[in-house]
Amino acid sequence: SIIMSDSQDILQQVKSAIIALGSRQSNGLESDAWLVSFEKSRIAWEIAHALLLDDSNSMFRFFGAKFLYSKSQKQFFQLESDSSAKLTQMILQHIIRLSAGGAQNLEMNVCRYLCLSVATLALQSNTPGIVHDILMWLNPVVQTCPLVLLEFLIILPEEAFNRHIDVSSHFRELFVKQLTDSSQEVLTFISTLWTVAKTNERSKLLICAEKWIGITHLSANVLQSQPIYSYILQSLQSQKPEDEDNFEAAVDALLAILYNFRTSEQQILDATLPVVLSLRSLWREKMNVLAAARNENDQDIEVVNVCRVLCRLFSETAENCMNMFIDDSVSTNLPSLNQQYSEALIHQLLECAQFPYSSSDANICKMPMKFFYELSLAIHCGGSNTSEENNHHNHSYDNINGEKPVRVNGPNHSLINKYIPVFQCLLEISVTQMMIPETVMMSNIAIPDDVLDIRGAWKETVLDCSLILGGVTSTGILCKMLQMEVEACSNSHNNANTSNSTGSGGAIAARTMNYCRVESLLFGVQLVSPWLPREEDRFIAPLIEFLGQLSAASHLLHLQVTAIELYGLLSFWFESHPQQLQAVMQRLVLDLNHPQTSSAAALTLMHIMRQCSNVSGLPVAELHSHIMRLRSTFSLSLEAEIHMLEGIAVVISSPNSSGRNGQQSNPTAVAESENSFRLIVSPMLEELQAVLQTPSVQATQLVPSIDRLTAMFRYFHTEGSCVVDLLVALIPIFKQVLQVQPSEKICERICRCYKQAIRNTGGRFLPYLPAFTAHLAEQFAANPVAAFLYAASVVVGEFSSLRPRDNNPIDMTAVAECLYGMVWSMSSVFFGRFSSLEQFEQKPDVVEEYFFLMAKALQSCPTPFITSTNGAAQTVIQAAISGLALKHREAQKGVLLFFERLLQLVSYWAADSPLNIATRALVGSYGAVLLQALFTMLSGQMPAYALDENNGCISDVLWYLRKRFPADFETWFRDLLPRLSEEAQAIARQQELYQSLCDKHATQKSFGAALDRYENSCRANTC
């Protein structure tokens, strides 16, 4: 018997759980959890084989095969060195036995899992000749059930890149080489099956061919010598596309060929590209069918599916042949032929891009976008093909008004000139595809999510066009299209008036303007505006005039919002044309009065005020008065008001900014600026005090006043003292607020205001620092919420980095003592309230901010921490080690950042300095405990949220620990290994973790990669 008698009880327990799960009994969920846990045990290997031999229930065989695949992926380390080959042989015997009955009695789901298991074992063992040997062992299956062998051949190359299997990239490449060595044999076998396969069976053969061609490194000569190569091409030439599976499989196989060889083999290009281009007629035929449909519901889904497959074929063919588009001399013999291929493909992709997004598959029109993005990038980088490194259409442009986007090698001007007509056409297509549906435009309803998705995708394509065409040319194209729309509408009106006045032919209705198209064109100008130079005047001036004439369409909300937003994006132009500002700002103030446009108008006014802050005569006083009137009638949202206050604060700061153009601040201008600030802020303080007198005041009544103050303190800058004076006056009011309404929401709002004010005032607030730090510590003692710790971190960061100004020395020792007085006071409160892991878990946000505060203190002024008495530093370190067990991502990051900063201190001072000696002694005494806590997380016993991230991660802490204490680290790690779980020890041995981490030549990248691999394997065996 394959199973020992003392395991029979376990086998029966497994069967009972499978039956309970399959029959959906009430304990099915418990059975599922138990089976998942059991699957990870070592005895599950043995039980899996017993289940496969059980003829009483097909579910037993299914679970036996499933167990083997899962364990082969995740628990390969449980096998002894010589067990893998024996296990492979045993599984192959199961496959042969199950296939003996032929296709009619085949349990394909069981066989598939067994095939997956064999492929997974083959990859991880990587024994020389293993692929060839497996194919030889499966030879009996060819006669009884070739379908099983075909399934195995599909699976085998796929598993080479199964990321759930823990093998190195080098190991995978060795396996792919073995696959390549067997590829000719496999393709011959597929070709043989093709001649006897039925039409509906050939899709499997095409899929198999695609996998082996796409993953292996077979040569062009080998491929071209195989009949399956011709069969793939014939399938696209003669196969009816209505046979969807075969057609799509043939497309996938052809794309695999092009992906593998790209433009390196001219013979393959000459054989495949004419086949691809011959399908253009099929595309047009299907497009005509779709055009005849009255609406989306009448569209034939099979026709749409064919269009989708064809569009993918054209798009990915172009992507794989990118060099053909950016280098006409790919082939020295036939450059003109390649040029014909590229031109035909470009034209076809432009046709595909025009596929109506309102159809039943809106993604079809988006398929060519990746190619055009990669083409624009390649042209802009000097003609180098970057498509292989840029697989995702997720890009951004560094664009500043008046400056060109950042370039790598510089643009290829000959390619730019060649492709200007293409990108002009693409820009025009983009405008059409970005149009809002007429029903949405006319009814002013919210734009549906699917329309926003399509619009967002085409927005990226407009940016691609601008990269090639430039801002001025792109704007010119859009403005010309806008002019044509206006002229067409005007001519229609004139013709209608003429006809109606003469009475000939009856009344003619004048054509109304296509406002959906107008809105899309204006949106397009928004997108290209960052590429426009500040001095541009040819297109912007007429555009501004046109925007002013849109009052006839004031009922169209989406059009009006787009026009309003465009004013804001063109604010750089108003700075050099201040004479245009008055009319525009008057229009925007009117838009501010309407709830539907007030948010957009406020944001645009803010942009204009920020950009044009140096322009004299901006009506900030009138704007503020208007805001006050709107606030009194509840006609303006708080968000819109904050935007307006931001702009006003920047404008009144402008004459007061020093160092501008090398000039000193004008004392009179500073005084006027500060007086304007007081006139705005003082009423806010009075309003806040008035709210405090309201009985049972609620947080919602206090938040608006606090947020307004925050905006003013953040964006107003001065060399004078008014901000300090008003902050000092504000602190007692905030104390009252915290007594009346000590909610967490209010605490956060107040501390945010403190942050902006402190960052604004800098050293000018230094005389008030002792009282302010005492205030924060006092508030934290009364109400220990995270906001006060965050405010304390800001104070530590700002005041520990002060530099003397105007020859006034600063006693930084006294500053550090003041700051640490607050830190230790808050620490005393923290440890009084949170002294255990259970209490940490109740307030993880407070734990997070406390350790971020300590990390900031160590980074900014570490000496008081190292020289602290009464075991204060030790208490913090011990608490941090306990905090690593906290199941909260951000709290864990706070603790890890603290340890990063602490370990960095080991080399902060000179090696022989007393501070460095004290630091090494302090940190070294916790090294072993810290290492154990971190490996508890890495080994899957606790969550490891931040393995390799910025600002606090396990990998960096361990790296610094090894770098600062290399000899001790080896000792600590050797002592730690026996204390890990049995599974973790086995994984560490298999991966040679000790050698990887203690290698003196290891880089931080390789060190982190070893930890990542270990953590992934441990997590797979514990989760």
Tab-separated table of C-alpha atoms in Angstrom, residues 34-252:
chain	number	residue	atom	x	y	z
A	34	TRP	CA	-9.032	22.695	7.587
A	35	LEU	CA	-8.097	21.410	4.112
A	36	VAL	CA	-6.128	24.602	3.353
A	37	SER	CA	-4.188	24.128	6.582
A	38	PHE	CA	-3.696	20.393	6.029
A	39	GLU	CA	-2.372	20.990	2.519
A	40	LYS	CA	0.752	22.632	3.992
A	41	SER	CA	1.678	19.611	6.117
A	42	ARG	CA	4.378	17.142	5.088
A	43	ILE	CA	2.031	14.154	5.220
A	44	ALA	CA	-0.153	15.805	2.555
A	45	TRP	CA	2.280	14.503	-0.108
A	46	GLU	CA	1.465	10.951	0.919
A	47	ILE	CA	-2.274	11.553	1.309
A	48	ALA	CA	-2.461	13.148	-2.169
A	49	HIS	CA	-1.214	9.956	-3.802
A	50	ALA	CA	-3.696	7.861	-1.860
A	51	LEU	CA	-6.544	10.124	-2.988
A	52	LEU	CA	-5.473	9.769	-6.630
A	53	LEU	CA	-5.643	5.970	-6.352
A	54	ASP	CA	-9.143	6.034	-4.864
A	55	ASP	CA	-11.691	4.957	-7.502
A	56	SER	CA	-14.759	5.573	-5.315
A	57	ASN	CA	-15.142	9.327	-5.787
A	58	SER	CA	-13.823	11.656	-8.515
A	59	MET	CA	-13.645	14.514	-5.982
A	60	PHE	CA	-10.966	12.610	-4.059
A	61	ARG	CA	-8.829	12.359	-7.200
A	62	PHE	CA	-9.417	16.044	-7.957
A	63	PHE	CA	-8.262	17.116	-4.494
A	64	GLY	CA	-5.317	14.742	-4.628
A	65	ALA	CA	-4.129	16.388	-7.867
A	66	LYS	CA	-4.831	19.866	-6.503
A	67	PHE	CA	-2.842	19.153	-3.323
A	68	LEU	CA	0.128	18.023	-5.404
A	69	TYR	CA	0.121	21.152	-7.559
A	70	SER	CA	-0.229	23.525	-4.631
A	71	LYS	CA	2.521	21.780	-2.666
A	72	SER	CA	4.803	21.582	-5.698
A	73	GLN	CA	4.490	25.372	-6.012
A	74	LYS	CA	4.803	26.342	-2.356
A	75	GLN	CA	6.322	23.469	-0.371
A	76	PHE	CA	9.020	22.184	-2.711
A	77	PHE	CA	11.482	22.838	0.116
A	78	GLN	CA	9.861	19.971	2.082
A	79	LEU	CA	11.234	17.449	-0.415
A	80	GLU	CA	14.596	15.791	0.084
A	81	SER	CA	17.206	16.291	-2.631
A	82	ASP	CA	16.435	12.987	-4.377
A	83	SER	CA	12.661	13.075	-3.859
A	84	SER	CA	11.767	15.388	-6.729
A	85	ALA	CA	12.637	12.887	-9.466
A	86	LYS	CA	10.737	10.082	-7.726
A	87	LEU	CA	7.721	12.317	-7.223
A	88	THR	CA	7.784	13.356	-10.893
A	89	GLN	CA	7.856	9.709	-11.975
A	90	MET	CA	4.944	8.858	-9.689
A	91	ILE	CA	2.804	11.737	-10.994
A	92	LEU	CA	3.574	10.749	-14.588
A	93	GLN	CA	2.357	7.235	-13.818
A	94	HIS	CA	-0.914	8.748	-12.543
A	95	ILE	CA	-1.255	10.723	-15.806
A	96	ILE	CA	-0.609	7.644	-17.954
A	97	ARG	CA	-3.070	5.578	-15.904
A	98	LEU	CA	-5.828	8.219	-16.042
A	99	SER	CA	-5.315	8.689	-19.810
A	100	ALA	CA	-5.516	5.015	-20.618
A	101	GLY	CA	-9.296	5.119	-21.055
A	102	GLY	CA	-9.116	7.649	-23.885
A	103	ALA	CA	-10.794	11.039	-24.251
A	104	GLN	CA	-14.300	9.784	-23.466
A	105	ASN	CA	-13.470	8.728	-19.888
A	106	LEU	CA	-10.865	11.410	-19.235
A	107	GLU	CA	-10.975	13.500	-16.036
A	108	MET	CA	-9.329	16.524	-17.609
A	109	ASN	CA	-9.446	18.696	-14.484
A	110	VAL	CA	-7.476	16.041	-12.586
A	111	CYS	CA	-5.002	15.538	-15.425
A	112	ARG	CA	-4.506	19.279	-15.785
A	113	TYR	CA	-3.480	19.667	-12.124
A	114	LEU	CA	-1.133	16.682	-12.481
A	115	CYS	CA	0.414	18.231	-15.596
A	116	LEU	CA	0.869	21.479	-13.704
A	117	SER	CA	2.565	19.579	-10.881
A	118	VAL	CA	5.027	17.919	-13.280
A	119	ALA	CA	5.828	21.257	-14.938
A	120	THR	CA	6.360	22.932	-11.555
A	121	LEU	CA	8.667	20.173	-10.334
A	122	ALA	CA	10.596	20.256	-13.609
A	123	LEU	CA	11.226	23.989	-13.249
A	124	GLN	CA	12.414	23.760	-9.646
A	125	SER	CA	14.604	20.693	-10.114
A	126	ASN	CA	15.945	21.873	-13.506
A	127	THR	CA	17.801	18.603	-13.962
A	128	PRO	CA	19.673	18.565	-17.301
A	129	GLY	CA	17.514	16.922	-19.961
A	130	ILE	CA	14.408	16.880	-17.721
A	131	VAL	CA	12.093	18.322	-20.405
A	132	HIS	CA	13.220	15.775	-23.004
A	133	ASP	CA	12.902	12.944	-20.456
A	134	ILE	CA	9.356	13.924	-19.452
A	135	LEU	CA	8.256	14.006	-23.090
A	136	MET	CA	9.747	10.540	-23.586
A	137	TRP	CA	8.021	9.182	-20.443
A	138	LEU	CA	4.672	10.559	-21.666
A	139	ASN	CA	5.050	8.859	-25.037
A	140	PRO	CA	2.377	6.211	-24.184
A	141	VAL	CA	-0.189	9.012	-23.852
A	142	VAL	CA	0.284	9.934	-27.540
A	143	GLN	CA	-1.490	6.714	-28.536
A	144	THR	CA	-4.226	6.653	-25.866
A	145	CYS	CA	-5.091	10.334	-25.356
A	146	PRO	CA	-2.950	12.933	-27.208
A	147	LEU	CA	-5.180	15.672	-25.786
A	148	VAL	CA	-3.522	15.193	-22.386
A	149	LEU	CA	-0.044	15.542	-23.846
A	150	LEU	CA	-1.180	18.662	-25.697
A	151	GLU	CA	-2.491	20.113	-22.422
A	152	PHE	CA	0.869	19.379	-20.805
A	153	LEU	CA	2.726	21.039	-23.666
A	154	ILE	CA	0.595	24.185	-23.236
A	155	ILE	CA	1.212	24.250	-19.484
A	156	LEU	CA	4.955	23.506	-19.510
A	157	PRO	CA	6.267	26.789	-21.011
A	158	GLU	CA	3.698	28.830	-19.047
A	159	GLU	CA	5.060	27.533	-15.734
A	160	ALA	CA	8.513	28.846	-16.617
A	161	PHE	CA	7.279	32.285	-15.544
A	162	ASN	CA	4.921	31.294	-12.732
A	163	ARG	CA	5.832	33.909	-10.120
A	164	HIS	CA	4.344	31.823	-7.313
A	165	ILE	CA	7.301	29.459	-7.694
A	166	ASP	CA	10.350	30.466	-5.716
A	167	VAL	CA	13.244	30.242	-8.169
A	168	SER	CA	15.719	32.842	-9.377
A	169	SER	CA	15.558	34.494	-12.786
A	170	HIS	CA	18.784	32.676	-13.747
A	171	PHE	CA	17.125	29.354	-12.892
A	172	ARG	CA	14.165	30.268	-15.089
A	173	GLU	CA	16.458	31.112	-17.993
A	174	LEU	CA	18.155	27.720	-17.699
A	175	PHE	CA	14.734	26.078	-17.851
A	176	VAL	CA	13.755	28.142	-20.907
A	177	LYS	CA	16.965	26.935	-22.553
A	178	GLN	CA	15.838	23.344	-21.938
A	179	LEU	CA	12.465	24.202	-23.445
A	180	THR	CA	14.228	25.705	-26.447
A	181	ASP	CA	16.249	22.527	-26.934
A	182	SER	CA	12.961	20.559	-27.153
A	183	SER	CA	11.014	23.157	-29.156
A	184	GLN	CA	11.689	21.614	-32.577
A	185	GLU	CA	10.441	18.243	-31.357
A	186	VAL	CA	7.300	19.835	-29.904
A	187	LEU	CA	6.499	21.879	-33.019
A	188	THR	CA	6.907	18.757	-35.142
A	189	PHE	CA	4.440	16.925	-32.899
A	190	ILE	CA	1.929	19.815	-33.179
A	191	SER	CA	2.323	19.870	-36.952
A	192	THR	CA	1.607	16.136	-37.081
A	193	LEU	CA	-1.565	16.505	-35.027
A	194	TRP	CA	-2.743	19.377	-37.252
A	195	THR	CA	-3.298	17.144	-40.250
A	196	VAL	CA	-5.686	14.833	-38.364
A	197	ALA	CA	-7.331	17.391	-36.051
A	198	LYS	CA	-10.864	18.590	-36.601
A	199	THR	CA	-11.451	22.284	-37.233
A	200	ASN	CA	-12.789	22.895	-33.730
A	201	GLU	CA	-9.727	21.140	-32.219
A	202	ARG	CA	-7.108	23.241	-33.962
A	203	SER	CA	-7.377	26.167	-31.571
A	204	LYS	CA	-5.595	24.034	-28.929
A	205	LEU	CA	-2.762	23.361	-31.357
A	206	LEU	CA	-2.472	27.064	-32.162
A	207	ILE	CA	-2.407	27.928	-28.459
A	208	CYS	CA	0.338	25.364	-27.890
A	209	ALA	CA	2.368	26.760	-30.784
A	210	GLU	CA	1.940	30.279	-29.431
A	211	LYS	CA	3.302	29.293	-25.997
A	212	TRP	CA	6.412	27.578	-27.359
A	213	ILE	CA	7.151	30.272	-29.932
A	214	GLY	CA	6.579	33.117	-27.492
A	215	ILE	CA	8.577	31.775	-24.528
A	216	THR	CA	11.464	29.820	-26.052
A	217	HIS	CA	14.439	31.181	-27.969
A	218	LEU	CA	14.027	29.103	-31.108
A	219	SER	CA	15.737	30.363	-34.236
A	220	ALA	CA	13.986	31.747	-37.291
A	221	ASN	CA	15.284	28.857	-39.402
A	222	VAL	CA	13.783	26.279	-37.042
A	223	LEU	CA	10.444	28.050	-37.007
A	224	GLN	CA	10.253	28.492	-40.769
A	225	SER	CA	11.085	24.820	-41.329
A	226	GLN	CA	8.066	23.707	-39.297
A	227	PRO	CA	4.701	23.108	-41.059
A	228	ILE	CA	2.876	24.714	-38.115
A	229	TYR	CA	4.383	28.064	-39.187
A	230	SER	CA	2.556	27.818	-42.519
A	231	TYR	CA	-0.581	26.556	-40.799
A	232	ILE	CA	-0.679	29.682	-38.609
A	233	LEU	CA	-0.492	31.972	-41.636
A	234	GLN	CA	-3.034	29.884	-43.556
A	235	SER	CA	-5.441	30.039	-40.618
A	236	LEU	CA	-5.552	33.825	-40.900
A	237	GLN	CA	-5.825	33.794	-44.680
A	238	SER	CA	-8.492	31.134	-45.035
A	239	GLN	CA	-10.082	30.705	-41.601
A	240	LYS	CA	-13.537	32.114	-41.238
A	241	PRO	CA	-13.288	34.740	-38.484
A	242	GLU	CA	-16.722	33.679	-37.251
A	243	ASP	CA	-14.941	30.567	-35.882
A	244	GLU	CA	-13.851	32.803	-33.068
A	245	ASP	CA	-11.613	30.467	-31.048
A	246	ASN	CA	-9.461	29.408	-34.003
A	247	PHE	CA	-9.227	32.923	-35.408
A	248	GLU	CA	-8.157	34.454	-32.098
A	249	ALA	CA	-5.705	31.603	-31.400
A	250	ALA	CA	-4.123	32.144	-34.834
A	251	VAL	CA	-3.805	35.866	-34.078
A	252	ASP	CA	-2.111	35.080	-30.741
